[in-house]
mmCIF file of C-alpha atoms in Angstrom:
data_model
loop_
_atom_site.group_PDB
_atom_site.id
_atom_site.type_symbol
_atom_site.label_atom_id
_atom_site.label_comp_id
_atom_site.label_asym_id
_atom_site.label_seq_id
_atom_site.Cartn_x
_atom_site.Cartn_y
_atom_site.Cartn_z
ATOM 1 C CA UNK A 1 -8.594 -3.309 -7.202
ATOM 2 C CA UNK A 2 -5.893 -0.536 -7.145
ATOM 3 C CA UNK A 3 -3.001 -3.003 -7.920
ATOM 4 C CA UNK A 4 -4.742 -4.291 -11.048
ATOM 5 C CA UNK A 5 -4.700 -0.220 -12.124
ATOM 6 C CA UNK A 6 -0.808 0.170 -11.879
ATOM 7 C CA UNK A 7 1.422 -0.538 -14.525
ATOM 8 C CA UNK A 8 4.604 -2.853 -14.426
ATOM 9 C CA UNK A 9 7.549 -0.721 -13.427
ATOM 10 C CA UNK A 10 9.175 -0.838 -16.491
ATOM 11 C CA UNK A 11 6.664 1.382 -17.649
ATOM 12 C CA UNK A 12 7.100 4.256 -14.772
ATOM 13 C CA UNK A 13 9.985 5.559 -16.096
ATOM 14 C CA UNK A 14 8.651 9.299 -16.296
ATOM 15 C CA UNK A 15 8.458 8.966 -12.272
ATOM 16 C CA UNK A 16 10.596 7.088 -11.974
ATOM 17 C CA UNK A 17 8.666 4.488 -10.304
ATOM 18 C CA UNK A 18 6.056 6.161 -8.627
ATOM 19 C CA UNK A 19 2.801 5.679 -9.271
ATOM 20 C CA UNK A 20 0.130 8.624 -8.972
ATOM 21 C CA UNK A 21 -3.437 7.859 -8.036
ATOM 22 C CA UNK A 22 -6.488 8.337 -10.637
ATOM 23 C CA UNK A 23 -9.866 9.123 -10.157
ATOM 24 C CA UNK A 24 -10.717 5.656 -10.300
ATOM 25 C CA UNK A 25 -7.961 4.477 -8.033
ATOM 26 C CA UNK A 26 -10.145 6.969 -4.971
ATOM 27 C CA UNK A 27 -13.805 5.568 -6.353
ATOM 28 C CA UNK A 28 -12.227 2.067 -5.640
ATOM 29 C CA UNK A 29 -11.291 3.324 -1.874
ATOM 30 C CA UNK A 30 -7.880 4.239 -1.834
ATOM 31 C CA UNK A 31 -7.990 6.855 0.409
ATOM 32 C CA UNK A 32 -9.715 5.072 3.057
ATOM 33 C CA UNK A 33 -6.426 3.099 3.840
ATOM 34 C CA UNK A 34 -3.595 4.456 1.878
ATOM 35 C CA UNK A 35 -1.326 6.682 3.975
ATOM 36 C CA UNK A 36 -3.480 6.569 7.354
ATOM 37 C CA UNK A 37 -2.194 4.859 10.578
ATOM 38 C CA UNK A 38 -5.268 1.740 10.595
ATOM 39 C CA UNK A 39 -4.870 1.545 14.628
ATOM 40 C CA UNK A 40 -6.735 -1.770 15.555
ATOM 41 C CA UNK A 41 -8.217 -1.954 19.423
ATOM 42 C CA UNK A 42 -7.754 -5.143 21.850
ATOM 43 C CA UNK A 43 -5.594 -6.780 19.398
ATOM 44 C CA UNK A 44 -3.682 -9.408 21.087
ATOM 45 C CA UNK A 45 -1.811 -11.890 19.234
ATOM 46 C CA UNK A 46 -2.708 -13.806 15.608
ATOM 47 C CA UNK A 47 -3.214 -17.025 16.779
ATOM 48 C CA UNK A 48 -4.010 -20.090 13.927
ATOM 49 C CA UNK A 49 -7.406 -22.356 14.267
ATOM 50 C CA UNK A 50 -5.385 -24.197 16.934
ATOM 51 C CA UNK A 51 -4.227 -21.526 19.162
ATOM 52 C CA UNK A 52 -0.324 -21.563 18.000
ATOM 53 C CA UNK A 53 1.131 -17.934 17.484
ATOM 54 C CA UNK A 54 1.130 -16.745 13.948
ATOM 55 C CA UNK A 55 4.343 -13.957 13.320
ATOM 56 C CA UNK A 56 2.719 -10.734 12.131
ATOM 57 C CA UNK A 57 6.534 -9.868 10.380
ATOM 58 C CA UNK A 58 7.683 -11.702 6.703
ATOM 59 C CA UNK A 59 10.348 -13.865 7.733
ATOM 60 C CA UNK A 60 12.229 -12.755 4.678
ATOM 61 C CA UNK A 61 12.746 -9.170 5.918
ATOM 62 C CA UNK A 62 15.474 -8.435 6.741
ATOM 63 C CA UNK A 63 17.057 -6.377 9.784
ATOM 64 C CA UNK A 64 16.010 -2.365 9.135
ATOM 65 C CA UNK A 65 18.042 -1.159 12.309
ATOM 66 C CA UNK A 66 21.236 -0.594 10.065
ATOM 67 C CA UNK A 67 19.807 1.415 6.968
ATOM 68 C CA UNK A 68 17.633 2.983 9.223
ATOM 69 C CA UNK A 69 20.499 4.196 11.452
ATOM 70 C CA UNK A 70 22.373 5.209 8.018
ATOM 71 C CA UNK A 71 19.724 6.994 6.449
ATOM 72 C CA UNK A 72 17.135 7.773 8.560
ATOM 73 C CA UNK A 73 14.409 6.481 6.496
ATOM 74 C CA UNK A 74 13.728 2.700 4.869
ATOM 75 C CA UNK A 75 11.001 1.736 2.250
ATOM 76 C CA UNK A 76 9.345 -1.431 2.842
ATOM 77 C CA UNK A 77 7.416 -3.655 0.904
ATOM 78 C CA UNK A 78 6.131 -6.870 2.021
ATOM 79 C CA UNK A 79 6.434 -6.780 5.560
ATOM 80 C CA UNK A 80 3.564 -8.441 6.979
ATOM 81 C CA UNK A 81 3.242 -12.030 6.902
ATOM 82 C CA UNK A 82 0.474 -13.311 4.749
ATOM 83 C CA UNK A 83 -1.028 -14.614 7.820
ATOM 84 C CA UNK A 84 -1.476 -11.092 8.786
ATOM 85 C CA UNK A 85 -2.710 -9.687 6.008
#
């Protein structure tokens, strides 16, 4: 997978952190999801094998609305609940 391909951050000091995509990384299918809107019709709700509600969000994120207000912009990671994924 992509992941497996990027080094530890430690050692992305040249980009300071950013990562650039190799050939490899687009045979493996990157550009099928990376930086596109994925826009998924009918969806309702994620519901468990029992019918209960499943939160699409991390509980552990916290509240944008204030940085985003600051700034204008806010970097994510982890967002979606491993449910969702």
């Amino acid at each position: 997978s992509v992941l497996q391909n990027i080094p530890p951050l430690s050692e992305l000091n040249k980009t300071r952190g950013l990562y650039a995509f190799r050939n490899q990384d687009y045979e493996a299918g990157i550009a099928s999801v990376y930086n596109k809107a994925l826009y998924h019709t009918g969806y309702d709700t994620l519901r468990d094998a029992r019918g209960n509600k499943i939160p699409l969000l991390n509980p552990s994120v916290p509240d944008i609305s204030p940085q985003y207000n600051k700034e204008g912009i806010v970097v994510m990671d982890d967002i979606l609940s491993e449910a969702a994924l």
